[in-house]
Amino acid sequence: MKRILINQGFQLQHSEEAEAEAARIPETISPQEIERRRDFRDVLTFTIDPEDAKDFDDALSIQTLENGHLEIGVHIADVTHYLIPDSNIDKEAYERSTSVYLVDRCNPMLPEKLSNNLCSLVPEQDRLTFSAVFTFDEKDKLVKRWFGKTVIYSDKRFSYEQAQTILENKPSPELKAHPLFEQLDWALKNLDRIA
């Protein structure tokens, strides 16, 4: 697998300079940054990815508004918050252009602190995102849309297979034991219906 990457011109490791820059990025989100964003941390939010995924770059949220409308958010990790233009990380990301997924591994575009941590929408952690938020009325007609910077908190990490068991009304006992199971069941079924 390493030979495939090398033969295609991909670097196997990030430079020491890029790793050093990544190491200096704070693990916590400042209150000032949260204040600049729309806060979705109290809205039911989850990710759905392959079972063996290590980085979770998108999440879904859903809530019923006071007027009965459904608000659905599609949240993408806000990588640009962490990439300073012309920094070593930015230059390497430009050169790499993408993460490369092989059968047994991923050669990430960004250092691991970013790709598998700060820019990964892992459960039960505040994360910075850029979001598309859609509001649907009682007849599932799109009545409003909003795009912007947000902060989220993922309540659950689903595999595709787990999510499918909920849609088929066959969740495992372990899944049913999740403290938010009833809300997650409602959320997945409503998202599936609207999709």
mmCIF file with all atom_site columns, C-alpha atoms in Angstrom:
data_model
loop_
_atom_site.group_PDB
_atom_site.id
_atom_site.type_symbol
_atom_site.label_atom_id
_atom_site.label_alt_id
_atom_site.label_comp_id
_atom_site.label_asym_id
_atom_site.label_entity_id
_atom_site.label_seq_id
_atom_site.pdbx_PDB_ins_code
_atom_site.Cartn_x
_atom_site.Cartn_y
_atom_site.Cartn_z
_atom_site.occupancy
_atom_site.B_iso_or_equiv
_atom_site.pdbx_formal_charge
_atom_site.auth_seq_id
_atom_site.auth_comp_id
_atom_site.auth_asym_id
_atom_site.auth_atom_id
_atom_site.pdbx_PDB_model_num
ATOM 1   C CA . MET A 1 1   ? 0.000   0.000  0.000  1.00 0.00 ? 1   MET A CA 1
ATOM 2   C CA . LYS A 1 2   ? 2.873   2.349  0.766  1.00 0.00 ? 2   LYS A CA 1
ATOM 3   C CA . ARG A 1 3   ? 4.354   1.591  -2.652 1.00 0.00 ? 3   ARG A CA 1
ATOM 4   C CA . ILE A 1 4   ? 1.057   2.515  -4.339 1.00 0.00 ? 4   ILE A CA 1
ATOM 5   C CA . LEU A 1 5   ? 1.069   5.873  -2.559 1.00 0.00 ? 5   LEU A CA 1
ATOM 6   C CA . ILE A 1 6   ? 4.730   6.549  -3.323 1.00 0.00 ? 6   ILE A CA 1
ATOM 7   C CA . ASN A 1 7   ? 4.354   5.535  -6.984 1.00 0.00 ? 7   ASN A CA 1
ATOM 8   C CA . GLN A 1 8   ? 1.469   7.958  -7.340 1.00 0.00 ? 8   GLN A CA 1
ATOM 9   C CA . GLY A 1 9   ? 3.524   10.796 -5.875 1.00 0.00 ? 9   GLY A CA 1
ATOM 10  C CA . PHE A 1 10  ? 1.944   10.995 -2.399 1.00 0.00 ? 10  PHE A CA 1
ATOM 11  C CA . GLN A 1 11  ? 4.005   11.768 0.673  1.00 0.00 ? 11  GLN A CA 1
ATOM 12  C CA . LEU A 1 12  ? 3.590   9.184  3.426  1.00 0.00 ? 12  LEU A CA 1
ATOM 13  C CA . GLN A 1 13  ? 4.123   11.634 6.264  1.00 0.00 ? 13  GLN A CA 1
ATOM 14  C CA . HIS A 1 14  ? 3.581   15.306 6.933  1.00 0.00 ? 14  HIS A CA 1
ATOM 15  C CA . SER A 1 15  ? 6.594   17.549 7.312  1.00 0.00 ? 15  SER A CA 1
ATOM 16  C CA . GLU A 1 16  ? 7.974   18.320 10.759 1.00 0.00 ? 16  GLU A CA 1
ATOM 17  C CA . GLU A 1 17  ? 6.994   21.954 10.212 1.00 0.00 ? 17  GLU A CA 1
ATOM 18  C CA . ALA A 1 18  ? 3.352   21.072 9.491  1.00 0.00 ? 18  ALA A CA 1
ATOM 19  C CA . GLU A 1 19  ? 3.220   18.692 12.458 1.00 0.00 ? 19  GLU A CA 1
ATOM 20  C CA . ALA A 1 20  ? 4.697   21.405 14.703 1.00 0.00 ? 20  ALA A CA 1
ATOM 21  C CA . GLU A 1 21  ? 2.073   23.910 13.516 1.00 0.00 ? 21  GLU A CA 1
ATOM 22  C CA . ALA A 1 22  ? -0.685  21.389 14.172 1.00 0.00 ? 22  ALA A CA 1
ATOM 23  C CA . ALA A 1 23  ? 0.673   20.693 17.656 1.00 0.00 ? 23  ALA A CA 1
ATOM 24  C CA . ARG A 1 24  ? 0.341   24.408 18.514 1.00 0.00 ? 24  ARG A CA 1
ATOM 25  C CA . ILE A 1 25  ? -3.386  24.538 17.656 1.00 0.00 ? 25  ILE A CA 1
ATOM 26  C CA . PRO A 1 26  ? -5.444  24.708 20.868 1.00 0.00 ? 26  PRO A CA 1
ATOM 27  C CA . GLU A 1 27  ? -7.607  21.684 21.701 1.00 0.00 ? 27  GLU A CA 1
ATOM 28  C CA . THR A 1 28  ? -10.435 23.860 23.040 1.00 0.00 ? 28  THR A CA 1
ATOM 29  C CA . ILE A 1 29  ? -12.720 26.327 21.290 1.00 0.00 ? 29  ILE A CA 1
ATOM 30  C CA . SER A 1 30  ? -12.590 29.835 22.681 1.00 0.00 ? 30  SER A CA 1
ATOM 31  C CA . PRO A 1 31  ? -15.802 31.441 24.014 1.00 0.00 ? 31  PRO A CA 1
ATOM 32  C CA . GLN A 1 32  ? -15.210 34.283 21.540 1.00 0.00 ? 32  GLN A CA 1
ATOM 33  C CA . GLU A 1 33  ? -15.276 31.861 18.593 1.00 0.00 ? 33  GLU A CA 1
ATOM 34  C CA . ILE A 1 34  ? -18.466 30.235 19.861 1.00 0.00 ? 34  ILE A CA 1
ATOM 35  C CA . GLU A 1 35  ? -20.043 33.689 20.233 1.00 0.00 ? 35  GLU A CA 1
ATOM 36  C CA . ARG A 1 36  ? -19.387 34.402 16.514 1.00 0.00 ? 36  ARG A CA 1
ATOM 37  C CA . ARG A 1 37  ? -21.274 31.283 15.421 1.00 0.00 ? 37  ARG A CA 1
ATOM 38  C CA . ARG A 1 38  ? -24.806 29.924 15.457 1.00 0.00 ? 38  ARG A CA 1
ATOM 39  C CA . ASP A 1 39  ? -24.934 27.466 18.341 1.00 0.00 ? 39  ASP A CA 1
ATOM 40  C CA . PHE A 1 40  ? -26.431 24.023 17.630 1.00 0.00 ? 40  PHE A CA 1
ATOM 41  C CA . ARG A 1 41  ? -24.971 22.252 20.647 1.00 0.00 ? 41  ARG A CA 1
ATOM 42  C CA . ASP A 1 42  ? -28.394 21.739 22.220 1.00 0.00 ? 42  ASP A CA 1
ATOM 43  C CA . VAL A 1 43  ? -29.932 20.357 18.996 1.00 0.00 ? 43  VAL A CA 1
ATOM 44  C CA . LEU A 1 44  ? -30.019 16.578 18.431 1.00 0.00 ? 44  LEU A CA 1
ATOM 45  C CA . THR A 1 45  ? -27.047 15.898 16.129 1.00 0.00 ? 45  THR A CA 1
ATOM 46  C CA . PHE A 1 46  ? -25.339 12.738 14.872 1.00 0.00 ? 46  PHE A CA 1
ATOM 47  C CA . THR A 1 47  ? -22.986 11.353 12.260 1.00 0.00 ? 47  THR A CA 1
ATOM 48  C CA . ILE A 1 48  ? -23.478 8.380  9.924  1.00 0.00 ? 48  ILE A CA 1
ATOM 49  C CA . ASP A 1 49  ? -20.327 6.851  8.451  1.00 0.00 ? 49  ASP A CA 1
ATOM 50  C CA . PRO A 1 50  ? -18.804 3.495  7.497  1.00 0.00 ? 50  PRO A CA 1
ATOM 51  C CA . GLU A 1 51  ? -18.050 1.242  10.463 1.00 0.00 ? 51  GLU A CA 1
ATOM 52  C CA . ASP A 1 52  ? -14.291 1.606  10.018 1.00 0.00 ? 52  ASP A CA 1
ATOM 53  C CA . ALA A 1 53  ? -14.241 5.386  9.460  1.00 0.00 ? 53  ALA A CA 1
ATOM 54  C CA . LYS A 1 54  ? -11.752 7.332  11.554 1.00 0.00 ? 54  LYS A CA 1
ATOM 55  C CA . ASP A 1 55  ? -12.712 10.850 10.527 1.00 0.00 ? 55  ASP A CA 1
ATOM 56  C CA . PHE A 1 56  ? -16.276 12.123 10.603 1.00 0.00 ? 56  PHE A CA 1
ATOM 57  C CA . ASP A 1 57  ? -16.577 15.216 8.433  1.00 0.00 ? 57  ASP A CA 1
ATOM 58  C CA . ASP A 1 58  ? -20.345 15.658 8.229  1.00 0.00 ? 58  ASP A CA 1
ATOM 59  C CA . ALA A 1 59  ? -23.247 15.498 10.670 1.00 0.00 ? 59  ALA A CA 1
ATOM 60  C CA . LEU A 1 60  ? -27.024 15.894 10.625 1.00 0.00 ? 60  LEU A CA 1
ATOM 61  C CA . SER A 1 61  ? -29.268 17.686 13.098 1.00 0.00 ? 61  SER A CA 1
ATOM 62  C CA . ILE A 1 62  ? -33.021 17.892 13.385 1.00 0.00 ? 62  ILE A CA 1
ATOM 63  C CA . GLN A 1 63  ? -35.430 19.667 15.680 1.00 0.00 ? 63  GLN A CA 1
ATOM 64  C CA . THR A 1 64  ? -39.073 20.681 15.770 1.00 0.00 ? 64  THR A CA 1
ATOM 65  C CA . LEU A 1 65  ? -39.482 24.454 16.045 1.00 0.00 ? 65  LEU A CA 1
ATOM 66  C CA . GLU A 1 66  ? -42.148 26.152 18.184 1.00 0.00 ? 66  GLU A CA 1
ATOM 67  C CA . ASN A 1 67  ? -44.351 26.678 15.097 1.00 0.00 ? 67  ASN A CA 1
ATOM 68  C CA . GLY A 1 68  ? -44.262 22.940 14.308 1.00 0.00 ? 68  GLY A CA 1
ATOM 69  C CA . HIS A 1 69  ? -41.814 23.245 11.418 1.00 0.00 ? 69  HIS A CA 1
ATOM 70  C CA . LEU A 1 70  ? -38.836 20.887 11.156 1.00 0.00 ? 70  LEU A CA 1
ATOM 71  C CA . GLU A 1 71  ? -35.367 22.399 11.032 1.00 0.00 ? 71  GLU A CA 1
ATOM 72  C CA . ILE A 1 72  ? -32.710 20.146 9.503  1.00 0.00 ? 72  ILE A CA 1
ATOM 73  C CA . GLY A 1 73  ? -29.020 20.969 9.578  1.00 0.00 ? 73  GLY A CA 1
ATOM 74  C CA . VAL A 1 74  ? -26.259 19.531 7.438  1.00 0.00 ? 74  VAL A CA 1
ATOM 75  C CA . HIS A 1 75  ? -22.984 20.302 9.188  1.00 0.00 ? 75  HIS A CA 1
ATOM 76  C CA . ILE A 1 76  ? -19.539 20.017 7.582  1.00 0.00 ? 76  ILE A CA 1
ATOM 77  C CA . ALA A 1 77  ? -16.327 20.259 9.598  1.00 0.00 ? 77  ALA A CA 1
ATOM 78  C CA . ASP A 1 78  ? -14.973 23.819 9.336  1.00 0.00 ? 78  ASP A CA 1
ATOM 79  C CA . VAL A 1 79  ? -11.420 22.971 8.348  1.00 0.00 ? 79  VAL A CA 1
ATOM 80  C CA . THR A 1 80  ? -10.788 26.542 7.172  1.00 0.00 ? 80  THR A CA 1
ATOM 81  C CA . HIS A 1 81  ? -10.941 27.759 10.773 1.00 0.00 ? 81  HIS A CA 1
ATOM 82  C CA . TYR A 1 82  ? -7.701  25.884 11.463 1.00 0.00 ? 82  TYR A CA 1
ATOM 83  C CA . LEU A 1 83  ? -5.857  26.528 8.193  1.00 0.00 ? 83  LEU A CA 1
ATOM 84  C CA . ILE A 1 84  ? -3.965  29.805 8.097  1.00 0.00 ? 84  ILE A CA 1
ATOM 85  C CA . PRO A 1 85  ? -3.332  30.822 4.480  1.00 0.00 ? 85  PRO A CA 1
ATOM 86  C CA . ASP A 1 86  ? 0.258   30.119 3.388  1.00 0.00 ? 86  ASP A CA 1
ATOM 87  C CA . SER A 1 87  ? 1.051   28.205 6.581  1.00 0.00 ? 87  SER A CA 1
ATOM 88  C CA . ASN A 1 88  ? 2.982   24.939 6.286  1.00 0.00 ? 88  ASN A CA 1
ATOM 89  C CA . ILE A 1 89  ? -0.238  22.970 6.890  1.00 0.00 ? 89  ILE A CA 1
ATOM 90  C CA . ASP A 1 90  ? -2.032  24.974 4.183  1.00 0.00 ? 90  ASP A CA 1
ATOM 91  C CA . LYS A 1 91  ? 0.784   24.497 1.664  1.00 0.00 ? 91  LYS A CA 1
ATOM 92  C CA . GLU A 1 92  ? 0.936   20.746 2.300  1.00 0.00 ? 92  GLU A CA 1
ATOM 93  C CA . ALA A 1 93  ? -2.845  20.440 2.066  1.00 0.00 ? 93  ALA A CA 1
ATOM 94  C CA . TYR A 1 94  ? -2.693  22.238 -1.280 1.00 0.00 ? 94  TYR A CA 1
ATOM 95  C CA . GLU A 1 95  ? 0.022   19.882 -2.528 1.00 0.00 ? 95  GLU A CA 1
ATOM 96  C CA . ARG A 1 96  ? -1.844  16.779 -1.334 1.00 0.00 ? 96  ARG A CA 1
ATOM 97  C CA . SER A 1 97  ? -5.214  18.146 -2.531 1.00 0.00 ? 97  SER A CA 1
ATOM 98  C CA . THR A 1 98  ? -7.186  15.323 -0.876 1.00 0.00 ? 98  THR A CA 1
ATOM 99  C CA . SER A 1 99  ? -7.053  12.466 1.575  1.00 0.00 ? 99  SER A CA 1
ATOM 100 C CA . VAL A 1 100 ? -6.311  9.190  -0.200 1.00 0.00 ? 100 VAL A CA 1
ATOM 101 C CA . TYR A 1 101 ? -8.328  6.163  0.896  1.00 0.00 ? 101 TYR A CA 1
ATOM 102 C CA . LEU A 1 102 ? -6.899  2.734  0.204  1.00 0.00 ? 102 LEU A CA 1
ATOM 103 C CA . VAL A 1 103 ? -8.286  -0.662 1.160  1.00 0.00 ? 103 VAL A CA 1
ATOM 104 C CA . ASP A 1 104 ? -6.630  -0.763 4.566  1.00 0.00 ? 104 ASP A CA 1
ATOM 105 C CA . ARG A 1 105 ? -5.629  2.824  5.329  1.00 0.00 ? 105 ARG A CA 1
ATOM 106 C CA . CYS A 1 106 ? -6.063  6.517  4.743  1.00 0.00 ? 106 CYS A CA 1
ATOM 107 C CA . ASN A 1 107 ? -3.268  8.892  3.783  1.00 0.00 ? 107 ASN A CA 1
ATOM 108 C CA . PRO A 1 108 ? -4.750  12.117 5.206  1.00 0.00 ? 108 PRO A CA 1
ATOM 109 C CA . MET A 1 109 ? -4.511  15.538 3.615  1.00 0.00 ? 109 MET A CA 1
ATOM 110 C CA . LEU A 1 110 ? -4.040  17.131 7.058  1.00 0.00 ? 110 LEU A CA 1
ATOM 111 C CA . PRO A 1 111 ? -1.954  16.145 10.082 1.00 0.00 ? 111 PRO A CA 1
ATOM 112 C CA . GLU A 1 112 ? -3.686  13.645 12.360 1.00 0.00 ? 112 GLU A CA 1
ATOM 113 C CA . LYS A 1 113 ? -4.444  16.212 15.071 1.00 0.00 ? 113 LYS A CA 1
ATOM 114 C CA . LEU A 1 114 ? -6.725  17.900 12.543 1.00 0.00 ? 114 LEU A CA 1
ATOM 115 C CA . SER A 1 115 ? -7.938  15.031 10.367 1.00 0.00 ? 115 SER A CA 1
ATOM 116 C CA . ASN A 1 116 ? -8.856  12.606 13.171 1.00 0.00 ? 116 ASN A CA 1
ATOM 117 C CA . ASN A 1 117 ? -9.432  15.049 16.007 1.00 0.00 ? 117 ASN A CA 1
ATOM 118 C CA . LEU A 1 118 ? -10.228 18.770 15.728 1.00 0.00 ? 118 LEU A CA 1
ATOM 119 C CA . CYS A 1 119 ? -11.776 18.509 12.243 1.00 0.00 ? 119 CYS A CA 1
ATOM 120 C CA . SER A 1 120 ? -13.515 15.213 12.966 1.00 0.00 ? 120 SER A CA 1
ATOM 121 C CA . LEU A 1 121 ? -17.069 15.489 14.279 1.00 0.00 ? 121 LEU A CA 1
ATOM 122 C CA . VAL A 1 122 ? -16.513 12.894 16.978 1.00 0.00 ? 122 VAL A CA 1
ATOM 123 C CA . PRO A 1 123 ? -19.345 12.260 19.430 1.00 0.00 ? 123 PRO A CA 1
ATOM 124 C CA . GLU A 1 124 ? -19.642 14.181 22.673 1.00 0.00 ? 124 GLU A CA 1
ATOM 125 C CA . GLN A 1 125 ? -17.229 16.963 21.688 1.00 0.00 ? 125 GLN A CA 1
ATOM 126 C CA . ASP A 1 126 ? -17.898 20.555 20.643 1.00 0.00 ? 126 ASP A CA 1
ATOM 127 C CA . ARG A 1 127 ? -16.820 21.016 17.039 1.00 0.00 ? 127 ARG A CA 1
ATOM 128 C CA . LEU A 1 128 ? -16.695 23.939 14.596 1.00 0.00 ? 128 LEU A CA 1
ATOM 129 C CA . THR A 1 129 ? -18.714 23.487 11.433 1.00 0.00 ? 129 THR A CA 1
ATOM 130 C CA . PHE A 1 130 ? -20.081 25.232 8.384  1.00 0.00 ? 130 PHE A CA 1
ATOM 131 C CA . SER A 1 131 ? -23.751 24.426 7.987  1.00 0.00 ? 131 SER A CA 1
ATOM 132 C CA . ALA A 1 132 ? -26.681 24.419 5.613  1.00 0.00 ? 132 ALA A CA 1
ATOM 133 C CA . VAL A 1 133 ? -29.912 24.642 7.606  1.00 0.00 ? 133 VAL A CA 1
ATOM 134 C CA . PHE A 1 134 ? -33.303 23.971 6.035  1.00 0.00 ? 134 PHE A CA 1
ATOM 135 C CA . THR A 1 135 ? -36.764 24.562 7.504  1.00 0.00 ? 135 THR A CA 1
ATOM 136 C CA . PHE A 1 136 ? -39.737 22.489 6.320  1.00 0.00 ? 136 PHE A CA 1
ATOM 137 C CA . ASP A 1 137 ? -43.413 23.182 7.050  1.00 0.00 ? 137 ASP A CA 1
ATOM 138 C CA . GLU A 1 138 ? -46.038 20.607 8.076  1.00 0.00 ? 138 GLU A CA 1
ATOM 139 C CA . LYS A 1 139 ? -46.394 19.529 4.426  1.00 0.00 ? 139 LYS A CA 1
ATOM 140 C CA . ASP A 1 140 ? -42.613 19.040 4.085  1.00 0.00 ? 140 ASP A CA 1
ATOM 141 C CA . LYS A 1 141 ? -42.311 22.111 1.868  1.00 0.00 ? 141 LYS A CA 1
ATOM 142 C CA . LEU A 1 142 ? -39.005 23.946 2.117  1.00 0.00 ? 142 LEU A CA 1
ATOM 143 C CA . VAL A 1 143 ? -39.804 27.379 3.556  1.00 0.00 ? 143 VAL A CA 1
ATOM 144 C CA . LYS A 1 144 ? -36.427 28.703 4.705  1.00 0.00 ? 144 LYS A CA 1
ATOM 145 C CA . ARG A 1 145 ? -32.719 28.092 4.270  1.00 0.00 ? 145 ARG A CA 1
ATOM 146 C CA . TRP A 1 146 ? -29.668 29.446 6.067  1.00 0.00 ? 146 TRP A CA 1
ATOM 147 C CA . PHE A 1 147 ? -25.930 28.966 5.509  1.00 0.00 ? 147 PHE A CA 1
ATOM 148 C CA . GLY A 1 148 ? -23.184 29.901 7.914  1.00 0.00 ? 148 GLY A CA 1
ATOM 149 C CA . LYS A 1 149 ? -20.656 29.083 10.595 1.00 0.00 ? 149 LYS A CA 1
ATOM 150 C CA . THR A 1 150 ? -21.844 27.007 13.524 1.00 0.00 ? 150 THR A CA 1
ATOM 151 C CA . VAL A 1 151 ? -20.746 25.018 16.544 1.00 0.00 ? 151 VAL A CA 1
ATOM 152 C CA . ILE A 1 152 ? -22.215 21.549 17.159 1.00 0.00 ? 152 ILE A CA 1
ATOM 153 C CA . TYR A 1 153 ? -22.074 18.688 19.639 1.00 0.00 ? 153 TYR A CA 1
ATOM 154 C CA . SER A 1 154 ? -22.632 15.239 18.141 1.00 0.00 ? 154 SER A CA 1
ATOM 155 C CA . ASP A 1 155 ? -24.828 13.070 20.367 1.00 0.00 ? 155 ASP A CA 1
ATOM 156 C CA . LYS A 1 156 ? -24.202 9.793  18.527 1.00 0.00 ? 156 LYS A CA 1
ATOM 157 C CA . ARG A 1 157 ? -21.937 8.189  15.964 1.00 0.00 ? 157 ARG A CA 1
ATOM 158 C CA . PHE A 1 158 ? -23.871 5.774  13.747 1.00 0.00 ? 158 PHE A CA 1
ATOM 159 C CA . SER A 1 159 ? -22.463 3.308  11.265 1.00 0.00 ? 159 SER A CA 1
ATOM 160 C CA . TYR A 1 160 ? -24.518 2.948  8.087  1.00 0.00 ? 160 TYR A CA 1
ATOM 161 C CA . GLU A 1 161 ? -25.580 -0.492 9.270  1.00 0.00 ? 161 GLU A CA 1
ATOM 162 C CA . GLN A 1 162 ? -26.790 0.800  12.660 1.00 0.00 ? 162 GLN A CA 1
ATOM 163 C CA . ALA A 1 163 ? -28.805 3.580  11.054 1.00 0.00 ? 163 ALA A CA 1
ATOM 164 C CA . GLN A 1 164 ? -30.381 1.069  8.672  1.00 0.00 ? 164 GLN A CA 1
ATOM 165 C CA . THR A 1 165 ? -31.502 -1.146 11.562 1.00 0.00 ? 165 THR A CA 1
ATOM 166 C CA . ILE A 1 166 ? -33.432 1.791  12.987 1.00 0.00 ? 166 ILE A CA 1
ATOM 167 C CA . LEU A 1 167 ? -35.079 2.518  9.636  1.00 0.00 ? 167 LEU A CA 1
ATOM 168 C CA . GLU A 1 168 ? -36.089 -1.164 9.433  1.00 0.00 ? 168 GLU A CA 1
ATOM 169 C CA . ASN A 1 169 ? -37.357 -1.206 13.053 1.00 0.00 ? 169 ASN A CA 1
ATOM 170 C CA . LYS A 1 170 ? -34.712 -3.784 14.000 1.00 0.00 ? 170 LYS A CA 1
ATOM 171 C CA . PRO A 1 171 ? -32.303 -1.936 16.309 1.00 0.00 ? 171 PRO A CA 1
ATOM 172 C CA . SER A 1 172 ? -29.984 -3.957 18.531 1.00 0.00 ? 172 SER A CA 1
ATOM 173 C CA . PRO A 1 173 ? -30.589 -4.053 22.290 1.00 0.00 ? 173 PRO A CA 1
ATOM 174 C CA . GLU A 1 174 ? -27.378 -2.038 22.692 1.00 0.00 ? 174 GLU A CA 1
ATOM 175 C CA . LEU A 1 175 ? -28.708 0.683  20.395 1.00 0.00 ? 175 LEU A CA 1
ATOM 176 C CA . LYS A 1 176 ? -32.092 0.697  22.147 1.00 0.00 ? 176 LYS A CA 1
ATOM 177 C CA . ALA A 1 177 ? -30.270 1.235  25.452 1.00 0.00 ? 177 ALA A CA 1
ATOM 178 C CA . HIS A 1 178 ? -28.818 4.570  24.268 1.00 0.00 ? 178 HIS A CA 1
ATOM 179 C CA . PRO A 1 179 ? -30.296 7.313  26.485 1.00 0.00 ? 179 PRO A CA 1
ATOM 180 C CA . LEU A 1 180 ? -31.440 9.274  23.410 1.00 0.00 ? 180 LEU A CA 1
ATOM 181 C CA . PHE A 1 181 ? -32.728 6.262  21.460 1.00 0.00 ? 181 PHE A CA 1
ATOM 182 C CA . GLU A 1 182 ? -36.345 7.483  21.128 1.00 0.00 ? 182 GLU A CA 1
ATOM 183 C CA . GLN A 1 183 ? -35.185 10.863 19.835 1.00 0.00 ? 183 GLN A CA 1
ATOM 184 C CA . LEU A 1 184 ? -32.657 9.281  17.473 1.00 0.00 ? 184 LEU A CA 1
ATOM 185 C CA . ASP A 1 185 ? -35.301 6.841  16.182 1.00 0.00 ? 185 ASP A CA 1
ATOM 186 C CA . TRP A 1 186 ? -37.650 9.770  15.504 1.00 0.00 ? 186 TRP A CA 1
ATOM 187 C CA . ALA A 1 187 ? -34.854 11.792 13.890 1.00 0.00 ? 187 ALA A CA 1
ATOM 188 C CA . LEU A 1 188 ? -33.647 9.109  11.479 1.00 0.00 ? 188 LEU A CA 1
ATOM 189 C CA . LYS A 1 189 ? -37.155 8.199  10.382 1.00 0.00 ? 189 LYS A CA 1
ATOM 190 C CA . ASN A 1 190 ? -38.100 11.815 9.747  1.00 0.00 ? 190 ASN A CA 1
ATOM 191 C CA . LEU A 1 191 ? -34.887 12.514 7.837  1.00 0.00 ? 191 LEU A CA 1
ATOM 192 C CA . ASP A 1 192 ? -35.451 9.382  5.747  1.00 0.00 ? 192 ASP A CA 1
ATOM 193 C CA . ARG A 1 193 ? -39.040 10.400 5.022  1.00 0.00 ? 193 ARG A CA 1
ATOM 194 C CA . ILE A 1 194 ? -38.089 13.926 3.947  1.00 0.00 ? 194 ILE A CA 1
ATOM 195 C CA . ALA A 1 195 ? -35.162 12.646 1.862  1.00 0.00 ? 195 ALA A CA 1
#
